[in-house]
Amino acid sequence: KGQLMDAVLDSWGKVGEGADLVIVEGAGSPAEINLRSRDIANMGFATRADVPVVLVGDIDRGGVIASVAGTHLILPEEDRRMIVGYLINKFRGDISLFDDGLKSIETFTGWRCFGVVPWLKAAARLPSEDSVVLERLVSGDARALKVAVPMLGRIANFDDLD
């Protein structure tokens, strides 16, 4: 880890030369405290490079309030101090319906909300960034059976269709 972190910090210095802004994306969650002692991609890097962190919560999977508040709860103080605020990503519908959620997150964490990013349908055309999409692939001959699912403006608990 020591050699790798030194190489990462060296690269960070080179990339940042003459730049007004460098945005660094972490790899995974900052709350994987079981991996923290070997971390060079999330809070390990942020604390060593002394860079501010904006936490991004994915509301599409559900449980985003617990995720952000839980991250605050379990992070060591050194890591927690690096987080300057958070974003909520992939929001569908009327953002004002999440106002109480934002207030709850602020109450639990004290962190500033930098905004709520709406679901962007066009983002589905971007290439997949990791192996998570492999779990969604269908095996076998998909032509053997066709299933039609109506796309409704309002639907909840549609997992029965899976």
CSV table of N, CA and C in Angstrom, one decimal:
chain,number,residue,atom,x,y,z
A,1,LYS,N,0.8,-1.2,0.0
A,1,LYS,CA,0.0,0.0,0.0
A,1,LYS,C,0.9,1.2,0.0
A,2,GLY,N,1.9,1.3,0.8
A,2,GLY,CA,2.8,2.4,0.9
A,2,GLY,C,3.3,2.9,-0.5
A,3,GLN,N,3.8,1.9,-1.3
A,3,GLN,CA,4.4,2.2,-2.6
A,3,GLN,C,3.3,2.7,-3.5
A,4,LEU,N,2.1,2.0,-3.5
A,4,LEU,CA,1.0,2.4,-4.3
A,4,LEU,C,0.5,3.8,-4.0
A,5,MET,N,0.3,4.0,-2.7
A,5,MET,CA,-0.1,5.4,-2.3
A,5,MET,C,0.8,6.4,-2.8
A,6,ASP,N,2.1,6.2,-2.6
A,6,ASP,CA,3.1,7.2,-3.1
A,6,ASP,C,3.0,7.4,-4.6
A,7,ALA,N,2.8,6.4,-5.4
A,7,ALA,CA,2.6,6.5,-6.8
A,7,ALA,C,1.3,7.3,-7.1
A,8,VAL,N,0.3,7.0,-6.4
A,8,VAL,CA,-1.0,7.7,-6.6
A,8,VAL,C,-0.8,9.2,-6.3
A,9,LEU,N,-0.2,9.5,-5.2
A,9,LEU,CA,0.0,10.9,-4.8
A,9,LEU,C,0.9,11.6,-5.8
A,10,ASP,N,1.9,10.9,-6.3
A,10,ASP,CA,2.8,11.5,-7.3
A,10,ASP,C,2.0,11.8,-8.6
A,11,SER,N,1.2,10.9,-9.0
A,11,SER,CA,0.3,11.1,-10.2
A,11,SER,C,-0.6,12.3,-9.9
A,12,TRP,N,-1.2,12.3,-8.7
A,12,TRP,CA,-2.1,13.4,-8.4
A,12,TRP,C,-1.4,14.8,-8.5
A,13,GLY,N,-0.2,14.8,-8.1
A,13,GLY,CA,0.6,16.1,-8.2
A,13,GLY,C,0.8,16.5,-9.6
A,14,LYS,N,1.1,15.5,-10.5
A,14,LYS,CA,1.4,15.8,-11.9
A,14,LYS,C,0.1,16.2,-12.6
A,15,VAL,N,-1.0,15.6,-12.3
A,15,VAL,CA,-2.3,15.9,-12.9
A,15,VAL,C,-2.7,17.3,-12.5
A,16,GLY,N,-2.4,17.7,-11.3
A,16,GLY,CA,-2.9,18.9,-10.7
A,16,GLY,C,-2.0,20.1,-11.1
A,17,GLU,N,-0.8,19.9,-11.7
A,17,GLU,CA,0.0,21.0,-12.0
A,17,GLU,C,-0.6,21.9,-13.0
A,18,GLY,N,-0.8,23.2,-12.6
A,18,GLY,CA,-1.4,24.2,-13.5
A,18,GLY,C,-2.9,24.1,-13.7
A,19,ALA,N,-3.5,23.2,-13.0
A,19,ALA,CA,-5.0,23.0,-13.1
A,19,ALA,C,-5.7,23.8,-12.0
A,20,ASP,N,-6.8,24.4,-12.4
A,20,ASP,CA,-7.6,25.2,-11.5
A,20,ASP,C,-8.5,24.2,-10.7
A,21,LEU,N,-8.8,23.1,-11.3
A,21,LEU,CA,-9.7,22.1,-10.6
A,21,LEU,C,-9.4,20.7,-11.1
A,22,VAL,N,-9.4,19.8,-10.2
A,22,VAL,CA,-9.2,18.4,-10.6
A,22,VAL,C,-10.3,17.6,-9.8
A,23,ILE,N,-11.1,16.9,-10.5
A,23,ILE,CA,-12.2,16.1,-9.9
A,23,ILE,C,-11.7,14.7,-9.8
A,24,VAL,N,-11.8,14.1,-8.7
A,24,VAL,CA,-11.4,12.7,-8.5
A,24,VAL,C,-12.6,11.9,-8.1
A,25,GLU,N,-12.8,10.8,-8.8
A,25,GLU,CA,-13.9,9.9,-8.5
A,25,GLU,C,-13.4,8.7,-7.6
A,26,GLY,N,-14.0,8.5,-6.5
A,26,GLY,CA,-13.7,7.3,-5.7
A,26,GLY,C,-14.1,6.0,-6.3
A,27,ALA,N,-13.7,4.9,-5.7
A,27,ALA,CA,-14.1,3.6,-6.3
A,27,ALA,C,-14.8,2.9,-5.2
A,28,GLY,N,-16.1,2.9,-5.2
A,28,GLY,CA,-16.9,2.2,-4.2
A,28,GLY,C,-17.4,3.2,-3.1
A,29,SER,N,-17.5,2.8,-1.9
A,29,SER,CA,-18.1,3.6,-0.8
A,29,SER,C,-17.0,4.0,0.1
A,30,PRO,N,-17.1,5.2,0.6
A,30,PRO,CA,-16.1,5.7,1.7
A,30,PRO,C,-16.4,5.0,3.0
A,31,ALA,N,-17.5,4.3,3.1
A,31,ALA,CA,-17.9,3.7,4.4
A,31,ALA,C,-17.5,2.2,4.5
A,32,GLU,N,-16.7,1.8,3.6
A,32,GLU,CA,-16.2,0.4,3.7
A,32,GLU,C,-15.0,0.4,4.7
A,33,ILE,N,-15.3,0.6,6.0
A,33,ILE,CA,-14.3,0.8,7.0
A,33,ILE,C,-13.5,-0.5,7.2
A,34,ASN,N,-14.0,-1.6,6.8
A,34,ASN,CA,-13.2,-2.8,6.9
A,34,ASN,C,-12.0,-2.8,6.0
A,35,LEU,N,-12.1,-2.0,4.9
A,35,LEU,CA,-11.0,-1.9,4.0
A,35,LEU,C,-10.1,-0.7,4.2
A,36,ARG,N,-10.5,0.2,5.1
A,36,ARG,CA,-9.9,1.5,5.3
A,36,ARG,C,-8.4,1.4,5.4
A,37,SER,N,-7.8,0.5,6.1
A,37,SER,CA,-6.4,0.5,6.4
A,37,SER,C,-5.6,0.3,5.1
A,38,ARG,N,-6.2,-0.3,4.0
A,38,ARG,CA,-5.5,-0.5,2.7
A,38,ARG,C,-6.1,0.4,1.6
A,39,ASP,N,-7.0,1.3,2.0
A,39,ASP,CA,-7.7,2.2,1.0
A,39,ASP,C,-6.8,3.2,0.3
A,40,ILE,N,-6.7,3.2,-1.0
A,40,ILE,CA,-6.0,4.2,-1.7
A,40,ILE,C,-6.9,4.9,-2.8
A,41,ALA,N,-8.2,4.5,-2.8
A,41,ALA,CA,-9.1,5.0,-3.8
A,41,ALA,C,-10.2,5.9,-3.3
A,42,ASN,N,-10.4,5.9,-2.0
A,42,ASN,CA,-11.5,6.7,-1.4
A,42,ASN,C,-11.0,7.6,-0.3
A,43,MET,N,-11.4,7.4,0.9
A,43,MET,CA,-11.0,8.3,2.0
A,43,MET,C,-9.5,8.2,2.3
A,44,GLY,N,-8.9,7.1,2.0
A,44,GLY,CA,-7.4,7.0,2.2
A,44,GLY,C,-6.7,8.0,1.3
A,45,PHE,N,-7.1,8.1,0.1
A,45,PHE,CA,-6.5,9.1,-0.8
A,45,PHE,C,-6.9,10.5,-0.4
A,46,ALA,N,-8.2,10.7,-0.1
A,46,ALA,CA,-8.7,12.1,0.2
A,46,ALA,C,-8.0,12.7,1.4
A,47,THR,N,-7.8,11.9,2.5
A,47,THR,CA,-7.1,12.4,3.6
A,47,THR,C,-5.6,12.7,3.4
A,48,ARG,N,-5.0,11.8,2.6
A,48,ARG,CA,-3.5,12.0,2.3
A,48,ARG,C,-3.3,13.2,1.4
A,49,ALA,N,-4.2,13.3,0.4
A,49,ALA,CA,-4.1,14.4,-0.6
A,49,ALA,C,-4.7,15.7,-0.1
A,50,ASP,N,-5.4,15.6,1.1
A,50,ASP,CA,-6.1,16.8,1.6
A,50,ASP,C,-7.1,17.4,0.6
A,51,VAL,N,-8.0,16.6,0.1
A,51,VAL,CA,-8.9,17.1,-0.9
A,51,VAL,C,-10.3,17.0,-0.3
A,52,PRO,N,-11.2,18.0,-0.6
A,52,PRO,CA,-12.6,18.0,-0.1
A,52,PRO,C,-13.3,16.9,-0.8
A,53,VAL,N,-14.3,16.3,-0.1
A,53,VAL,CA,-15.1,15.2,-0.6
A,53,VAL,C,-16.5,15.6,-0.6
A,54,VAL,N,-17.1,15.3,-1.8
A,54,VAL,CA,-18.6,15.4,-1.9
A,54,VAL,C,-19.1,14.0,-2.1
A,55,LEU,N,-19.9,13.6,-1.1
A,55,LEU,CA,-20.5,12.2,-1.1
A,55,LEU,C,-21.7,12.2,-2.0
A,56,VAL,N,-21.8,11.2,-2.8
A,56,VAL,CA,-23.0,11.1,-3.8
A,56,VAL,C,-23.8,9.9,-3.4
A,57,GLY,N,-25.1,10.2,-3.0
A,57,GLY,CA,-26.0,9.1,-2.6
A,57,GLY,C,-26.9,8.8,-3.8
A,58,ASP,N,-27.0,7.5,-4.1
A,58,ASP,CA,-27.9,7.0,-5.2
A,58,ASP,C,-29.3,6.6,-4.7
A,59,ILE,N,-30.2,7.5,-5.0
A,59,ILE,CA,-31.6,7.3,-4.4
A,59,ILE,C,-32.3,6.2,-5.2
A,60,ASP,N,-31.9,5.9,-6.4
A,60,ASP,CA,-32.5,4.9,-7.2
A,60,ASP,C,-32.6,3.6,-6.6
A,61,ARG,N,-31.6,3.2,-5.8
A,61,ARG,CA,-31.6,1.9,-5.2
A,61,ARG,C,-32.4,1.9,-3.9
A,62,GLY,N,-32.8,3.0,-3.4
A,62,GLY,CA,-33.6,3.1,-2.1
A,62,GLY,C,-32.7,3.2,-0.9
A,63,GLY,N,-33.2,3.7,0.2
A,63,GLY,CA,-32.4,3.8,1.4
A,63,GLY,C,-31.3,4.9,1.5
A,64,VAL,N,-31.5,5.9,0.7
A,64,VAL,CA,-30.4,6.9,0.6
A,64,VAL,C,-30.3,7.7,1.8
A,65,ILE,N,-31.3,8.0,2.6
A,65,ILE,CA,-31.2,8.7,3.9
A,65,ILE,C,-30.3,7.9,4.8
A,66,ALA,N,-30.7,6.6,5.0
A,66,ALA,CA,-29.9,5.7,5.8
A,66,ALA,C,-28.5,5.6,5.4
A,67,SER,N,-28.3,5.5,4.1
A,67,SER,CA,-26.9,5.4,3.5
A,67,SER,C,-26.0,6.6,3.8
A,68,VAL,N,-26.6,7.8,3.6
A,68,VAL,CA,-25.8,9.0,3.9
A,68,VAL,C,-25.6,9.2,5.4
A,69,ALA,N,-26.7,9.0,6.2
A,69,ALA,CA,-26.5,9.2,7.6
A,69,ALA,C,-25.7,8.1,8.2
A,70,GLY,N,-25.8,6.9,7.7
A,70,GLY,CA,-25.0,5.7,8.2
A,70,GLY,C,-23.5,5.9,7.9
A,71,THR,N,-23.2,6.5,6.7
A,71,THR,CA,-21.8,6.8,6.4
A,71,THR,C,-21.3,7.8,7.4
A,72,HIS,N,-22.0,8.8,7.7
A,72,HIS,CA,-21.6,9.8,8.7
A,72,HIS,C,-21.3,9.1,10.0
A,73,LEU,N,-22.2,8.3,10.4
A,73,LEU,CA,-22.1,7.6,11.7
A,73,LEU,C,-20.8,6.7,11.9
A,74,ILE,N,-20.5,6.0,10.8
A,74,ILE,CA,-19.4,5.0,11.0
A,74,ILE,C,-18.1,5.5,10.6
A,75,LEU,N,-18.0,6.6,9.9
A,75,LEU,CA,-16.7,7.1,9.4
A,75,LEU,C,-15.9,7.6,10.6
A,76,PRO,N,-14.6,7.3,10.6
A,76,PRO,CA,-13.7,7.9,11.7
A,76,PRO,C,-13.8,9.5,11.5
A,77,GLU,N,-13.5,10.2,12.6
A,77,GLU,CA,-13.6,11.6,12.6
A,77,GLU,C,-12.7,12.2,11.5
A,78,GLU,N,-11.5,11.7,11.3
A,78,GLU,CA,-10.6,12.2,10.3
A,78,GLU,C,-11.2,12.2,8.9
A,79,ASP,N,-11.9,11.1,8.6
A,79,ASP,CA,-12.5,11.0,7.3
A,79,ASP,C,-13.8,11.9,7.2
A,80,ARG,N,-14.5,11.9,8.3
A,80,ARG,CA,-15.8,12.7,8.3
A,80,ARG,C,-15.5,14.2,8.0
A,81,ARG,N,-14.4,14.6,8.6
A,81,ARG,CA,-14.0,16.1,8.4
A,81,ARG,C,-13.7,16.4,6.9
A,82,MET,N,-13.4,15.4,6.1
A,82,MET,CA,-13.1,15.7,4.7
A,82,MET,C,-14.3,15.9,3.8
A,83,ILE,N,-15.5,15.4,4.3
A,83,ILE,CA,-16.7,15.5,3.6
A,83,ILE,C,-17.3,16.9,3.8
A,84,VAL,N,-17.4,17.7,2.7
A,84,VAL,CA,-17.9,19.0,2.7
A,84,VAL,C,-19.4,19.1,2.4
A,85,GLY,N,-20.0,18.0,1.9
A,85,GLY,CA,-21.4,18.0,1.6
A,85,GLY,C,-21.7,16.8,0.8
A,86,TYR,N,-22.9,16.8,0.2
A,86,TYR,CA,-23.4,15.6,-0.5
A,86,TYR,C,-24.3,16.0,-1.6
A,87,LEU,N,-24.5,15.1,-2.6
A,87,LEU,CA,-25.4,15.2,-3.7
A,87,LEU,C,-26.3,14.0,-3.6
A,88,ILE,N,-27.6,14.1,-4.0
A,88,ILE,CA,-28.5,13.0,-4.2
A,88,ILE,C,-28.6,12.8,-5.7
A,89,ASN,N,-28.3,11.6,-6.2
A,89,ASN,CA,-28.3,11.3,-7.6
A,89,ASN,C,-29.4,10.4,-8.0
A,90,LYS,N,-29.9,10.5,-9.3
A,90,LYS,CA,-30.9,9.7,-9.9
A,90,LYS,C,-32.3,9.8,-9.3
A,91,PHE,N,-32.7,11.0,-9.0
A,91,PHE,CA,-34.0,11.3,-8.4
A,91,PHE,C,-35.0,11.3,-9.5
A,92,ARG,N,-36.1,10.5,-9.3
A,92,ARG,CA,-37.2,10.5,-10.3
A,92,ARG,C,-38.4,11.2,-9.7
A,93,GLY,N,-39.1,12.1,-10.4
A,93,GLY,CA,-40.3,12.7,-10.0
A,93,GLY,C,-40.1,14.1,-9.4
A,94,ASP,N,-41.0,14.5,-8.6
A,94,ASP,CA,-41.0,15.9,-8.0
A,94,ASP,C,-40.0,16.0,-6.9
A,95,ILE,N,-39.0,16.7,-7.1
A,95,ILE,CA,-37.9,16.8,-6.1
A,95,ILE,C,-38.4,17.4,-4.8
A,96,SER,N,-39.4,18.2,-4.8
A,96,SER,CA,-39.9,18.8,-3.6
A,96,SER,C,-40.4,17.8,-2.6
A,97,LEU,N,-40.8,16.6,-3.2
A,97,LEU,CA,-41.2,15.5,-2.3
A,97,LEU,C,-40.1,15.0,-1.4
A,98,PHE,N,-38.9,15.3,-1.7
A,98,PHE,CA,-37.7,14.9,-0.9
A,98,PHE,C,-37.2,15.9,0.0
A,99,ASP,N,-37.9,17.1,0.2
A,99,ASP,CA,-37.5,18.1,1.1
A,99,ASP,C,-37.3,17.6,2.5
A,100,ASP,N,-38.2,16.8,3.0
A,100,ASP,CA,-38.1,16.3,4.4
A,100,ASP,C,-36.9,15.4,4.5
A,101,GLY,N,-36.6,14.6,3.4
A,101,GLY,CA,-35.5,13.7,3.4
A,101,GLY,C,-34.2,14.5,3.5
A,102,LEU,N,-34.1,15.6,2.8
A,102,LEU,CA,-32.9,16.5,2.9
A,102,LEU,C,-32.7,17.1,4.3
A,103,LYS,N,-33.9,17.5,4.9
A,103,LYS,CA,-33.8,18.0,6.2
A,103,LYS,C,-33.3,16.9,7.2
A,104,SER,N,-33.8,15.7,7.0
A,104,SER,CA,-33.4,14.6,7.9
A,104,SER,C,-31.9,14.4,7.8
A,105,ILE,N,-31.4,14.3,6.5
A,105,ILE,CA,-30.0,14.1,6.3
A,105,ILE,C,-29.1,15.2,7.0
A,106,GLU,N,-29.6,16.5,6.8
A,106,GLU,CA,-28.9,17.6,7.5
A,106,GLU,C,-28.9,17.4,9.0
A,107,THR,N,-30.0,17.0,9.6
A,107,THR,CA,-30.1,16.8,11.0
A,107,THR,C,-29.2,15.8,11.5
A,108,PHE,N,-29.1,14.6,10.8
A,108,PHE,CA,-28.2,13.5,11.2
A,108,PHE,C,-26.8,13.8,11.0
A,109,THR,N,-26.4,14.6,9.9
A,109,THR,CA,-25.0,14.7,9.5
A,109,THR,C,-24.4,16.1,9.7
A,110,GLY,N,-25.2,17.1,9.6
A,110,GLY,CA,-24.7,18.5,9.5
A,110,GLY,C,-24.1,18.9,8.2
A,111,TRP,N,-24.1,17.9,7.2
A,111,TRP,CA,-23.5,18.2,5.9
A,111,TRP,C,-24.4,19.0,5.1
A,112,ARG,N,-23.8,19.8,4.2
A,112,ARG,CA,-24.5,20.6,3.3
A,112,ARG,C,-25.0,19.8,2.1
A,113,CYS,N,-26.2,20.1,1.6
A,113,CYS,CA,-26.6,19.4,0.3
A,113,CYS,C,-26.3,20.3,-0.8
A,114,PHE,N,-25.6,19.8,-1.8
A,114,PHE,CA,-25.2,20.6,-3.0
A,114,PHE,C,-26.2,20.4,-4.1
A,115,GLY,N,-27.2,19.6,-3.9
A,115,GLY,CA,-28.3,19.5,-4.8
A,115,GLY,C,-28.8,18.1,-5.0
A,116,VAL,N,-29.9,18.0,-5.8
A,116,VAL,CA,-30.5,16.7,-6.1
A,116,VAL,C,-30.5,16.6,-7.7
A,117,VAL,N,-29.8,15.6,-8.2
A,117,VAL,CA,-29.7,15.5,-9.6
A,117,VAL,C,-30.8,14.6,-10.1
A,118,PRO,N,-31.6,15.0,-11.1
A,118,PRO,CA,-32.7,14.2,-11.5
A,118,PRO,C,-32.2,13.0,-12.4
A,119,TRP,N,-33.1,12.0,-12.5
A,119,TRP,CA,-32.8,10.8,-13.3
A,119,TRP,C,-32.6,11.3,-14.7
A,120,LEU,N,-31.6,11.0,-15.4
A,120,LEU,CA,-31.3,11.3,-16.8
A,120,LEU,C,-31.4,10.1,-17.6
A,121,LYS,N,-32.5,10.0,-18.4
A,121,LYS,CA,-32.8,8.8,-19.2
A,121,LYS,C,-31.6,8.6,-20.2
A,122,ALA,N,-31.1,9.7,-20.7
A,122,ALA,CA,-30.0,9.6,-21.7
A,122,ALA,C,-28.7,8.9,-21.1
A,123,ALA,N,-28.6,9.0,-19.8
A,123,ALA,CA,-27.4,8.4,-19.1
A,123,ALA,C,-27.3,6.9,-19.4
A,124,ALA,N,-28.4,6.2,-19.7
A,124,ALA,CA,-28.5,4.8,-20.0
A,124,ALA,C,-27.6,4.4,-21.2
A,125,ARG,N,-27.4,5.4,-22.1
A,125,ARG,CA,-26.6,5.2,-23.3
A,125,ARG,C,-25.1,5.2,-23.0
A,126,LEU,N,-24.7,5.7,-21.8
A,126,LEU,CA,-23.3,5.7,-21.5
A,126,LEU,C,-22.8,4.3,-21.3
A,127,PRO,N,-21.5,4.0,-21.6
A,127,PRO,CA,-21.0,2.7,-21.3
A,127,PRO,C,-21.0,2.4,-19.9
A,128,SER,N,-21.2,1.1,-19.6
A,128,SER,CA,-21.2,0.6,-18.2
A,128,SER,C,-19.8,0.8,-17.6
A,129,GLU,N,-19.7,1.2,-16.3
A,129,GLU,CA,-18.4,1.4,-15.8
A,129,GLU,C,-17.8,0.2,-15.0
A,130,ASP,N,-18.7,-0.7,-14.6
A,130,ASP,CA,-18.2,-1.9,-13.9
A,130,ASP,C,-19.0,-3.1,-14.1
A,131,SER,N,-18.7,-4.2,-13.4
A,131,SER,CA,-19.3,-5.5,-13.7
A,131,SER,C,-20.7,-5.6,-13.1
A,132,VAL,N,-21.2,-4.6,-12.5
A,132,VAL,CA,-22.6,-4.6,-11.9
A,132,VAL,C,-23.6,-5.0,-13.0
A,133,VAL,N,-23.4,-4.5,-14.2
A,133,VAL,CA,-24.4,-4.7,-15.2
A,133,VAL,C,-24.4,-6.2,-15.7
A,134,LEU,N,-23.3,-6.9,-15.4
A,134,LEU,CA,-23.3,-8.3,-15.8
A,134,LEU,C,-24.4,-9.1,-15.0
A,135,GLU,N,-24.7,-8.7,-13.8
A,135,GLU,CA,-25.8,-9.3,-13.1
A,135,GLU,C,-27.1,-9.2,-13.7
A,136,ARG,N,-27.3,-8.2,-14.6
A,136,ARG,CA,-28.6,-7.9,-15.2
A,136,ARG,C,-28.8,-8.6,-16.5
A,137,LEU,N,-27.7,-9.3,-17.0
A,137,LEU,CA,-27.8,-10.0,-18.3
A,137,LEU,C,-28.7,-11.2,-18.2
A,138,VAL,N,-29.4,-11.5,-19.3
A,138,VAL,CA,-30.2,-12.7,-19.3
A,138,VAL,C,-29.4,-13.8,-20.0
A,139,SER,N,-29.4,-15.0,-19.3
A,139,SER,CA,-28.8,-16.1,-20.0
A,139,SER,C,-29.8,-16.9,-20.8
A,140,GLY,N,-29.3,-17.7,-21.7
A,140,GLY,CA,-30.1,-18.5,-22.5
A,140,GLY,C,-30.6,-17.8,-23.7
A,141,ASP,N,-31.6,-18.4,-24.4
A,141,ASP,CA,-32.1,-17.8,-25.6
A,141,ASP,C,-33.3,-16.9,-25.3
A,142,ALA,N,-33.1,-15.6,-25.3
A,142,ALA,CA,-34.1,-14.6,-24.9
A,142,ALA,C,-35.2,-14.6,-26.0
A,143,ARG,N,-35.0,-15.1,-27.1
A,143,ARG,CA,-36.0,-15.1,-28.2
A,143,ARG,C,-37.1,-16.1,-27.9
A,144,ALA,N,-36.9,-17.1,-27.1
A,144,ALA,CA,-37.9,-18.1,-26.8
A,144,ALA,C,-39.2,-17.6,-26.1
A,145,LEU,N,-39.0,-16.6,-25.4
A,145,LEU,CA,-40.2,-16.0,-24.6
A,145,LEU,C,-40.2,-14.5,-24.7
A,146,LYS,N,-41.3,-14.0,-25.0
A,146,LYS,CA,-41.4,-12.5,-25.0
A,146,LYS,C,-42.4,-12.1,-23.9
A,147,VAL,N,-42.0,-11.2,-23.1
A,147,VAL,CA,-42.8,-10.6,-22.0
A,147,VAL,C,-43.0,-9.2,-22.2
A,148,ALA,N,-44.3,-8.7,-22.2
A,148,ALA,CA,-44.6,-7.3,-22.4
A,148,ALA,C,-44.9,-6.7,-21.1
A,149,VAL,N,-44.3,-5.5,-20.8
A,149,VAL,CA,-44.6,-4.9,-19.5
A,149,VAL,C,-45.0,-3.4,-19.8
A,150,PRO,N,-46.2,-3.1,-19.4
A,150,PRO,CA,-46.7,-1.7,-19.7
A,150,PRO,C,-45.8,-0.7,-18.9
A,151,MET,N,-45.5,0.4,-19.6
A,151,MET,CA,-44.7,1.5,-18.9
A,151,MET,C,-45.8,2.5,-18.5
A,152,LEU,N,-46.0,2.6,-17.2
A,152,LEU,CA,-47.0,3.5,-16.6
A,152,LEU,C,-46.3,4.7,-16.0
A,153,GLY,N,-47.0,5.9,-16.0
A,153,GLY,CA,-46.4,7.1,-15.4
A,153,GLY,C,-46.2,6.9,-13.9
A,154,ARG,N,-47.0,6.1,-13.3
A,154,ARG,CA,-46.9,5.9,-11.8
A,154,ARG,C,-47.0,4.4,-11.5
A,155,ILE,N,-46.0,3.9,-10.9
A,155,ILE,CA,-46.0,2.4,-10.6
A,155,ILE,C,-45.1,2.2,-9.4
A,156,ALA,N,-45.5,1.3,-8.5
A,156,ALA,CA,-44.7,1.0,-7.4
A,156,ALA,C,-44.7,-0.5,-7.2
A,157,ASN,N,-43.7,-1.0,-6.6
A,157,ASN,CA,-43.6,-2.5,-6.3
A,157,ASN,C,-43.8,-3.3,-7.5
A,158,PHE,N,-43.1,-3.0,-8.6
A,158,PHE,CA,-43.2,-3.7,-9.9
A,158,PHE,C,-42.4,-4.9,-9.9
A,159,ASP,N,-41.7,-5.3,-8.8
A,159,ASP,CA,-40.8,-6.4,-8.9
A,159,ASP,C,-41.5,-7.7,-9.1
A,160,ASP,N,-42.8,-7.8,-9.0
A,160,ASP,CA,-43.5,-9.1,-9.4
A,160,ASP,C,-43.3,-9.4,-10.8
A,161,LEU,N,-43.1,-8.4,-11.7
A,161,LEU,CA,-42.8,-8.6,-13.1
A,161,LEU,C,-41.5,-9.3,-13.3
A,162,ASP,N,-40.5,-9.1,-12.4
A,162,ASP,CA,-39.2,-9.8,-12.6
A,162,ASP,C,-39.4,-11.3,-12.6
